[in-house]
Amino acid sequence: MNKEDKVYVTRPSLPSLVEYTNEIRSIWDNKWITNMGPLYEKLRGQLAEVLGASNIELVTNGHMALELALQSFDFNGGGEVITTPFTFVSTSEAIVRAGLTPVFCDIDPDTYTIDTSKIEGLINEKTCAIVPVHVYGNICNVEEIDKIAKQHNLKVIYDAAHCVGEKYKGRGIGGYGDASCFSFHATKVFNSIEGGAICINNNENAFNKVRKLKNFGYSDTGDDINVIGVNAKMNEFSAAMGICNLRHLDDNIQKRKEIYNTYLCNLNNISGIKLNESQTMVTRNYAYFPIVIDCSKNGVSRDYVMHRLQNNNIFPRKYFYPLVTDFEIFKSNYDSSATPIALQTSQEILCLPIYPDLEISKVEEICEIIIESINSGGGKCAR
Ligand SMILES: *Cc1c(COP(=O)(O)O)cnc(C)c1O
């Protein structure tokens, strides 16, 4: 069987080879291949606009964006960070690697983002920050989070890895919180092959520190080191890919929207299938199409539906399963039953294929298989 016959959850967006070749041509003239070259600066300027943040740095990936953002706020001596377990493991790994301790809050069952009514119960004198995740591009309750953070003097660092191209109340997502971190990984809506961005709001100290941290601790001009940094610089070839892909971002989001709406239309009102809620103030990027399959409704489990799709060469993903707190490295220190909504969602969630050139007829076929497997009543409701 040919790889082309298989439908995966996503497929990276690529410009034409000619477009990319034209973009990297200048590199052969100026011999500048990394270390904040002209393409880096060009992309940085463009993304400042798209993400809605003036203080922005580009880095090697979304994970490093999170790590460096956390380090930039000087939580000296560590501290506790309130976050959620229903996310890609990177969120929690960044917290631990920044010398901090994750404390897990449950999620809202409709948006899968942090349940703000449960944050204050987790705050104590060691708490230094909240790291909420805009899961699937669903925007967290930013107003409530902001209020809680101000009351308790906490920093808010958003994991906005899923959000490139989105707006909330007309404003780019990078403008929210003390910092917002984006991923430009191949699997995301917008890619620079690998890449990421840190947006820092209203904090020159933190922004200067991010700039140093990503380049071994060197300041822009100085020859001295006063902070232990890493190497997280985005190279020129990645920046060129980002510049090309940014030209097609709106088009790609439009194509995703058609796919998203086809799924909505076909899977609406199917007993036992819960769809992602729309958020009125959010301009979406249609990055994911998650469905929640409630086994108690008709006795058909998420895993059964997934199995049926796989038998038809369609490969959805269980984002996010297992919960972060169920990974071996976290398991001994945390209890997943303390976040019951997150736990249940992780057992019922399935993210369906969505990418710009997925054919509408394929989407319809996927919906048919799902509906047929739900109606078959097959597959035990094992959990
Ligand atoms: C992709 C992702 C990351 C990590 O980004 P990379 O660019 O892959 O390092 C972090 N958090 C979430 C929620 C993600 O989906």
CSV table of C-alpha atoms and ligand atoms in Angstrom, one decimal:
chain,number,residue,atom,x,y,z
A,1,MET,CA,0.0,0.0,0.0
A,2,ASN,CA,1.0,3.5,-0.8
A,3,LYS,CA,1.5,6.1,1.9
A,4,GLU,CA,-0.7,8.4,-0.3
A,5,ASP,CA,-3.7,6.1,0.4
A,6,LYS,CA,-3.5,6.7,4.1
A,7,VAL,CA,-5.2,9.7,5.7
A,8,TYR,CA,-3.4,11.0,8.8
A,9,VAL,CA,-4.7,13.4,11.4
A,10,THR,CA,-2.6,16.2,9.7
A,11,ARG,CA,-0.3,16.8,6.9
A,12,PRO,CA,2.3,19.6,6.9
A,13,SER,CA,1.6,22.7,4.7
A,14,LEU,CA,4.3,23.3,2.2
A,15,PRO,CA,4.8,26.2,-0.2
A,16,SER,CA,5.7,25.3,-3.8
A,17,LEU,CA,9.3,24.3,-4.3
A,18,VAL,CA,9.8,27.4,-6.5
A,19,GLU,CA,8.4,29.7,-3.9
A,20,TYR,CA,10.7,28.3,-1.2
A,21,THR,CA,13.8,28.3,-3.5
A,22,ASN,CA,13.2,32.0,-4.3
A,23,GLU,CA,12.9,32.8,-0.6
A,24,ILE,CA,16.2,31.1,0.3
A,25,ARG,CA,18.2,32.4,-2.7
A,26,SER,CA,19.4,35.4,-0.7
A,27,ILE,CA,21.1,33.1,1.7
A,28,TRP,CA,23.6,32.1,-1.0
A,29,ASP,CA,24.4,35.8,-1.5
A,30,ASN,CA,24.9,36.9,2.0
A,31,LYS,CA,26.1,33.6,3.5
A,32,TRP,CA,23.9,34.2,6.6
A,33,ILE,CA,22.4,30.9,7.6
A,34,THR,CA,21.5,31.4,11.3
A,35,ASN,CA,21.9,33.9,14.3
A,36,MET,CA,19.1,36.4,13.7
A,37,GLY,CA,19.7,37.1,10.0
A,38,PRO,CA,17.6,39.1,7.7
A,39,LEU,CA,15.0,36.4,7.1
A,40,TYR,CA,14.6,35.9,10.9
A,41,GLU,CA,14.0,39.6,11.3
A,42,LYS,CA,11.5,39.7,8.4
A,43,LEU,CA,9.5,36.8,9.8
A,44,ARG,CA,9.7,38.3,13.3
A,45,GLY,CA,8.1,41.5,12.0
A,46,GLN,CA,5.4,39.7,10.1
A,47,LEU,CA,4.5,37.5,13.0
A,48,ALA,CA,4.4,40.5,15.4
A,49,GLU,CA,1.5,41.6,13.3
A,50,VAL,CA,-0.2,38.3,12.9
A,51,LEU,CA,0.1,37.3,16.6
A,52,GLY,CA,-0.7,40.7,17.9
A,53,ALA,CA,2.4,41.3,20.1
A,54,SER,CA,5.1,43.9,19.7
A,55,ASN,CA,7.7,42.1,21.9
A,56,ILE,CA,8.3,38.8,20.1
A,57,GLU,CA,11.2,36.5,19.7
A,58,LEU,CA,11.4,33.5,17.5
A,59,VAL,CA,13.0,30.3,18.7
A,60,THR,CA,13.7,26.7,17.6
A,61,ASN,CA,10.4,25.2,18.7
A,62,GLY,CA,7.3,25.7,20.8
A,63,HIS,CA,8.7,23.8,23.7
A,64,MET,CA,11.7,26.1,24.0
A,65,ALA,CA,9.3,29.0,23.8
A,66,LEU,CA,7.6,27.7,26.9
A,67,GLU,CA,10.8,26.9,28.8
A,68,LEU,CA,12.4,30.3,28.1
A,69,ALA,CA,9.2,32.2,28.9
A,70,LEU,CA,9.0,30.5,32.2
A,71,GLN,CA,12.6,31.3,32.9
A,72,SER,CA,12.3,34.9,31.9
A,73,PHE,CA,10.2,35.8,35.0
A,74,ASP,CA,12.8,35.0,37.6
A,75,PHE,CA,10.9,32.6,39.8
A,76,ASN,CA,14.0,32.2,41.8
A,77,GLY,CA,14.1,29.2,44.0
A,78,GLY,CA,11.3,27.5,42.1
A,79,GLY,CA,7.6,27.5,42.9
A,80,GLU,CA,4.3,25.9,41.9
A,81,VAL,CA,2.7,26.5,38.6
A,82,ILE,CA,-1.0,25.8,38.0
A,83,THR,CA,-1.7,24.1,34.7
A,84,THR,CA,-3.8,21.3,33.2
A,85,PRO,CA,-3.0,17.6,32.5
A,86,PHE,CA,-5.1,17.6,29.2
A,87,THR,CA,-2.4,18.9,26.9
A,88,PHE,CA,0.7,17.8,25.0
A,89,VAL,CA,3.3,16.7,27.5
A,90,SER,CA,5.6,19.6,26.5
A,91,THR,CA,3.6,22.0,28.7
A,92,SER,CA,4.4,20.1,31.9
A,93,GLU,CA,7.9,19.2,30.8
A,94,ALA,CA,8.7,22.9,30.2
A,95,ILE,CA,7.5,23.7,33.7
A,96,VAL,CA,9.6,21.0,35.3
A,97,ARG,CA,12.7,21.8,33.2
A,98,ALA,CA,12.4,25.5,34.3
A,99,GLY,CA,12.8,24.3,37.8
A,100,LEU,CA,9.2,24.6,38.8
A,101,THR,CA,6.5,22.2,40.0
A,102,PRO,CA,3.3,21.6,38.0
A,103,VAL,CA,0.0,21.5,40.0
A,104,PHE,CA,-2.8,20.2,37.9
A,105,CYS,CA,-6.2,21.8,37.7
A,106,ASP,CA,-9.2,20.2,36.0
A,107,ILE,CA,-10.6,21.4,32.7
A,108,ASP,CA,-13.9,22.8,31.5
A,109,PRO,CA,-15.9,20.0,29.8
A,110,ASP,CA,-16.9,22.2,26.9
A,111,THR,CA,-13.7,24.0,25.9
A,112,TYR,CA,-11.2,21.5,27.4
A,113,THR,CA,-9.3,24.6,28.8
A,114,ILE,CA,-8.6,25.2,32.4
A,115,ASP,CA,-11.7,25.4,34.7
A,116,THR,CA,-11.2,28.8,36.2
A,117,SER,CA,-13.6,28.0,39.1
A,118,LYS,CA,-11.0,25.5,40.3
A,119,ILE,CA,-7.9,27.6,40.2
A,120,GLU,CA,-8.1,29.4,43.4
A,121,GLY,CA,-8.4,26.2,45.4
A,122,LEU,CA,-5.0,25.3,44.2
A,123,ILE,CA,-3.2,28.6,45.1
A,124,ASN,CA,-0.9,28.7,48.1
A,125,GLU,CA,2.2,30.7,49.1
A,126,LYS,CA,4.4,28.7,46.8
A,127,THR,CA,2.3,29.4,43.7
A,128,CYS,CA,4.1,31.7,41.2
A,129,ALA,CA,2.3,31.3,37.9
A,130,ILE,CA,-0.6,29.9,35.9
A,131,VAL,CA,0.2,28.1,32.6
A,132,PRO,CA,-3.2,27.7,30.8
A,133,VAL,CA,-3.4,26.0,27.4
A,134,HIS,CA,-5.7,27.2,24.6
A,135,VAL,CA,-6.5,23.6,23.7
A,136,TYR,CA,-7.4,23.0,20.0
A,137,GLY,CA,-7.4,26.7,19.6
A,138,ASN,CA,-10.3,27.1,22.1
A,139,ILE,CA,-9.4,30.2,24.0
A,140,CYS,CA,-9.2,30.1,27.8
A,141,ASN,CA,-11.4,32.3,29.9
A,142,VAL,CA,-8.7,35.0,29.7
A,143,GLU,CA,-10.6,37.7,31.7
A,144,GLU,CA,-11.2,35.4,34.7
A,145,ILE,CA,-7.6,34.1,34.6
A,146,ASP,CA,-6.3,37.7,34.5
A,147,LYS,CA,-8.5,38.6,37.5
A,148,ILE,CA,-7.3,35.7,39.6
A,149,ALA,CA,-3.7,36.3,38.6
A,150,LYS,CA,-3.8,40.0,39.6
A,151,GLN,CA,-5.5,39.2,42.9
A,152,HIS,CA,-2.8,36.7,43.8
A,153,ASN,CA,0.1,38.4,42.2
A,154,LEU,CA,0.8,35.5,39.7
A,155,LYS,CA,2.2,35.5,36.2
A,156,VAL,CA,0.2,34.0,33.4
A,157,ILE,CA,2.0,32.3,30.6
A,158,TYR,CA,-0.3,30.9,27.9
A,159,ASP,CA,0.6,27.8,25.9
A,160,ALA,CA,-0.8,29.1,22.7
A,161,ALA,CA,0.8,26.4,20.6
A,162,HIS,CA,-2.5,25.7,18.7
A,163,CYS,CA,-3.4,29.3,18.0
A,164,VAL,CA,-1.5,30.8,15.2
A,165,GLY,CA,-3.9,32.8,13.0
A,166,GLU,CA,-6.5,33.2,15.7
A,167,LYS,CA,-8.0,36.3,17.3
A,168,TYR,CA,-10.0,36.8,20.5
A,169,LYS,CA,-12.2,39.9,20.5
A,170,GLY,CA,-10.4,41.0,17.4
A,171,ARG,CA,-7.0,40.9,19.0
A,172,GLY,CA,-4.2,38.5,18.2
A,173,ILE,CA,-3.7,35.8,20.8
A,174,GLY,CA,-0.1,36.9,21.5
A,175,GLY,CA,-1.4,39.9,23.3
A,176,TYR,CA,-2.9,38.0,26.2
A,177,GLY,CA,-1.3,37.1,29.5
A,178,ASP,CA,2.2,38.1,30.6
A,179,ALA,CA,3.5,35.8,27.9
A,180,SER,CA,2.1,33.6,25.1
A,181,CYS,CA,4.0,30.8,23.5
A,182,PHE,CA,3.4,29.5,20.0
A,183,SER,CA,4.5,26.4,18.1
A,184,PHE,CA,5.4,26.4,14.4
A,185,HIS,CA,6.0,22.6,14.3
A,186,ALA,CA,5.3,20.7,11.0
A,187,THR,CA,2.0,19.4,12.5
A,188,LYS,CA,0.6,22.8,13.4
A,189,VAL,CA,-1.6,25.2,11.3
A,190,PHE,CA,1.5,27.2,10.5
A,191,ASN,CA,5.0,25.8,10.3
A,192,SER,CA,8.6,26.9,9.9
A,193,ILE,CA,9.6,23.2,9.7
A,194,GLU,CA,10.3,23.5,13.5
A,195,GLY,CA,9.9,26.8,15.3
A,196,GLY,CA,8.2,28.8,17.9
A,197,ALA,CA,7.6,32.2,19.2
A,198,ILE,CA,7.5,33.9,22.6
A,199,CYS,CA,5.3,37.0,23.0
A,200,ILE,CA,6.0,39.0,26.2
A,201,ASN,CA,3.5,41.7,27.2
A,202,ASN,CA,4.4,44.8,29.2
A,203,ASN,CA,7.6,43.5,30.7
A,204,GLU,CA,10.9,44.8,29.3
A,205,ASN,CA,13.0,42.8,31.8
A,206,ALA,CA,11.4,39.5,30.9
A,207,PHE,CA,11.7,40.3,27.2
A,208,ASN,CA,15.4,41.2,27.5
A,209,LYS,CA,16.0,38.0,29.4
A,210,VAL,CA,14.2,35.9,26.7
A,211,ARG,CA,16.5,37.5,24.1
A,212,LYS,CA,19.5,36.6,26.1
A,213,LEU,CA,18.4,33.1,27.2
A,214,LYS,CA,17.9,32.0,23.6
A,215,ASN,CA,21.5,32.9,22.6
A,216,PHE,CA,23.6,31.4,25.4
A,217,GLY,CA,23.0,34.3,27.7
A,218,TYR,CA,24.6,36.8,25.4
A,219,SER,CA,23.0,40.2,25.3
A,220,ASP,CA,22.6,41.9,21.9
A,221,THR,CA,25.7,44.1,22.3
A,222,GLY,CA,27.6,43.0,25.4
A,223,ASP,CA,30.3,40.4,25.6
A,224,ASP,CA,29.4,39.4,29.1
A,225,ILE,CA,27.1,36.6,30.4
A,226,ASN,CA,24.9,37.2,33.4
A,227,VAL,CA,22.3,34.5,32.8
A,228,ILE,CA,22.7,30.8,32.0
A,229,GLY,CA,21.2,30.5,28.5
A,230,VAL,CA,20.7,27.9,25.9
A,231,ASN,CA,20.8,27.8,22.1
A,232,ALA,CA,17.3,28.3,20.8
A,233,LYS,CA,17.9,30.5,17.8
A,234,MET,CA,15.7,30.0,14.7
A,235,ASN,CA,17.8,29.5,11.6
A,236,GLU,CA,17.3,31.3,8.3
A,237,PHE,CA,16.0,28.2,6.4
A,238,SER,CA,13.2,27.8,9.0
A,239,ALA,CA,12.5,31.5,8.8
A,240,ALA,CA,12.2,31.3,5.0
A,241,MET,CA,9.8,28.4,5.3
A,242,GLY,CA,7.8,30.5,7.8
A,243,ILE,CA,7.7,33.5,5.4
A,244,CYS,CA,6.4,31.3,2.6
A,245,ASN,CA,3.8,29.6,4.7
A,246,LEU,CA,2.6,32.8,6.2
A,247,ARG,CA,1.6,34.0,2.7
A,248,HIS,CA,-0.8,31.0,2.5
A,249,LEU,CA,-2.1,31.1,6.1
A,250,ASP,CA,-5.4,32.8,5.4
A,251,ASP,CA,-6.1,30.5,2.4
A,252,ASN,CA,-5.2,27.4,4.4
A,253,ILE,CA,-7.4,28.5,7.3
A,254,GLN,CA,-10.3,29.0,4.8
A,255,LYS,CA,-9.8,25.5,3.4
A,256,ARG,CA,-9.7,24.1,6.9
A,257,LYS,CA,-12.9,25.9,7.7
A,258,GLU,CA,-14.7,24.1,4.8
A,259,ILE,CA,-13.5,20.8,6.1
A,260,TYR,CA,-14.5,21.7,9.7
A,261,ASN,CA,-18.0,22.7,8.6
A,262,THR,CA,-18.4,19.5,6.6
A,263,TYR,CA,-17.6,17.5,9.7
A,264,LEU,CA,-20.0,19.7,11.7
A,265,CYS,CA,-22.8,19.3,9.2
A,266,ASN,CA,-22.4,15.5,9.1
A,267,LEU,CA,-21.8,14.7,12.7
A,268,ASN,CA,-24.2,17.2,14.3
A,269,ASN,CA,-27.0,15.6,16.3
A,270,ILE,CA,-25.5,12.1,16.4
A,271,SER,CA,-26.3,10.6,19.8
A,272,GLY,CA,-23.2,9.9,21.8
A,273,ILE,CA,-21.0,12.3,19.8
A,274,LYS,CA,-20.1,15.7,21.3
A,275,LEU,CA,-18.6,18.3,19.0
A,276,ASN,CA,-16.3,21.1,19.9
A,277,GLU,CA,-18.3,24.2,20.9
A,278,SER,CA,-17.9,27.4,18.9
A,279,GLN,CA,-16.8,30.4,20.8
A,280,THR,CA,-18.5,33.6,19.6
A,281,MET,CA,-15.6,36.0,20.3
A,282,VAL,CA,-13.0,33.8,18.7
A,283,THR,CA,-11.8,34.0,15.1
A,284,ARG,CA,-10.7,30.4,14.7
A,285,ASN,CA,-7.9,28.7,12.7
A,286,TYR,CA,-9.7,25.3,12.6
A,287,ALA,CA,-6.6,23.5,13.6
A,288,TYR,CA,-8.3,20.4,15.0
A,289,PHE,CA,-11.6,18.6,14.8
A,290,PRO,CA,-12.0,16.8,18.2
A,291,ILE,CA,-15.1,14.7,18.9
A,292,VAL,CA,-16.0,13.2,22.3
A,293,ILE,CA,-17.6,9.7,22.1
A,294,ASP,CA,-19.7,9.1,25.1
A,295,CYS,CA,-19.9,5.3,25.5
A,296,SER,CA,-22.7,5.3,27.9
A,297,LYS,CA,-25.1,6.7,25.2
A,298,ASN,CA,-24.9,3.8,22.8
A,299,GLY,CA,-22.3,1.4,24.0
A,300,VAL,CA,-19.7,2.3,21.4
A,301,SER,CA,-16.3,3.3,22.7
A,302,ARG,CA,-13.8,5.8,21.3
A,303,ASP,CA,-11.3,3.0,20.7
A,304,TYR,CA,-13.8,1.0,18.6
A,305,VAL,CA,-14.6,4.0,16.4
A,306,MET,CA,-10.8,4.6,16.0
A,307,HIS,CA,-10.3,1.0,15.1
A,308,ARG,CA,-12.9,1.1,12.5
A,309,LEU,CA,-11.4,4.2,10.9
A,310,GLN,CA,-8.0,2.6,11.0
A,311,ASN,CA,-9.3,-0.4,9.1
A,312,ASN,CA,-10.2,2.0,6.4
A,313,ASN,CA,-6.7,3.6,6.3
A,314,ILE,CA,-7.8,6.6,8.3
A,315,PHE,CA,-5.7,7.5,11.2
A,316,PRO,CA,-7.2,9.9,13.7
A,317,ARG,CA,-5.3,10.6,17.0
A,318,LYS,CA,-6.2,10.4,20.6
A,319,TYR,CA,-5.1,13.9,21.5
A,320,PHE,CA,-4.7,14.0,24.5
A,321,TYR,CA,-4.5,10.5,25.8
A,322,PRO,CA,-3.1,9.5,28.2
A,323,LEU,CA,-3.3,12.4,30.6
A,324,VAL,CA,0.0,14.0,31.5
A,325,THR,CA,-0.5,12.7,35.1
A,326,ASP,CA,-0.7,9.1,33.7
A,327,PHE,CA,2.7,9.1,32.2
A,328,GLU,CA,5.1,7.0,34.2
A,329,ILE,CA,7.4,9.9,35.1
A,330,PHE,CA,4.4,11.9,36.7
A,331,LYS,CA,2.3,9.0,37.9
A,332,SER,CA,3.9,8.4,41.3
A,333,ASN,CA,3.5,12.1,42.3
A,334,TYR,CA,0.0,12.8,40.9
A,335,ASP,CA,-3.4,11.3,40.8
A,336,SER,CA,-5.4,11.5,37.6
A,337,SER,CA,-8.7,11.1,39.5
A,338,ALA,CA,-8.1,14.5,41.0
A,339,THR,CA,-8.9,15.9,37.6
A,340,PRO,CA,-12.0,13.8,36.7
A,341,ILE,CA,-13.2,15.8,33.7
A,342,ALA,CA,-9.8,15.8,32.1
A,343,LEU,CA,-9.5,12.0,32.8
A,344,GLN,CA,-12.9,11.2,31.3
A,345,THR,CA,-12.2,13.5,28.3
A,346,SER,CA,-8.9,11.8,27.6
A,347,GLN,CA,-10.7,8.5,27.4
A,348,GLU,CA,-13.4,9.7,25.0
A,349,ILE,CA,-11.6,12.2,22.8
A,350,LEU,CA,-10.7,11.6,19.1
A,351,CYS,CA,-9.2,14.2,16.8
A,352,LEU,CA,-10.2,13.6,13.2
A,353,PRO,CA,-8.1,14.3,10.1
A,354,ILE,CA,-8.0,18.0,9.1
A,355,TYR,CA,-5.6,19.7,6.8
A,356,PRO,CA,-6.0,22.1,3.8
A,357,ASP,CA,-5.9,19.6,1.0
A,358,LEU,CA,-8.0,16.9,2.6
A,359,GLU,CA,-10.8,16.3,0.0
A,360,ILE,CA,-14.3,17.0,1.1
A,361,SER,CA,-15.4,13.6,-0.2
A,362,LYS,CA,-12.9,12.0,2.1
A,363,VAL,CA,-14.3,13.9,5.0
A,364,GLU,CA,-17.8,12.7,4.1
A,365,GLU,CA,-16.5,9.1,4.0
A,366,ILE,CA,-14.9,9.5,7.4
A,367,CYS,CA,-18.2,10.7,8.8
A,368,GLU,CA,-20.0,7.8,7.3
A,369,ILE,CA,-17.7,5.3,8.9
A,370,ILE,CA,-18.1,7.0,12.2
A,371,ILE,CA,-21.9,7.1,12.1
A,372,GLU,CA,-22.0,3.5,10.8
A,373,SER,CA,-19.7,2.3,13.7
A,374,ILE,CA,-21.8,4.2,16.2
A,375,ASN,CA,-25.0,2.6,14.8
A,376,SER,CA,-23.5,-0.8,14.7
A,377,GLY,CA,-23.5,-0.8,18.5
A,378,GLY,CA,-20.3,-2.9,18.2
A,379,GLY,CA,-17.3,-2.7,20.4
A,380,LYS,CA,-17.7,-3.1,24.1
A,381,CYS,CA,-17.8,0.0,26.3
A,382,ALA,CA,-14.6,-1.1,28.0
A,383,ARG,CA,-12.8,1.4,30.1
B,1,LIG,C1,3.1,21.3,19.8
B,1,LIG,C2,2.9,21.7,21.2
B,1,LIG,C3,3.9,22.1,22.0
B,1,LIG,C4,5.3,22.0,21.6
B,1,LIG,O1,5.7,22.7,20.4
B,1,LIG,P1,6.9,22.1,19.6
B,1,LIG,O2,7.0,23.2,18.5
B,1,LIG,O3,6.5,20.8,19.0
B,1,LIG,O4,8.1,22.1,20.5
B,1,LIG,C5,3.6,22.6,23.3
B,1,LIG,N1,2.3,22.6,23.7
B,1,LIG,C6,1.3,22.1,23.0
B,1,LIG,C7,-0.1,22.2,23.5
B,1,LIG,C8,1.5,21.7,21.7
B,1,LIG,O5,0.5,21.2,20.9
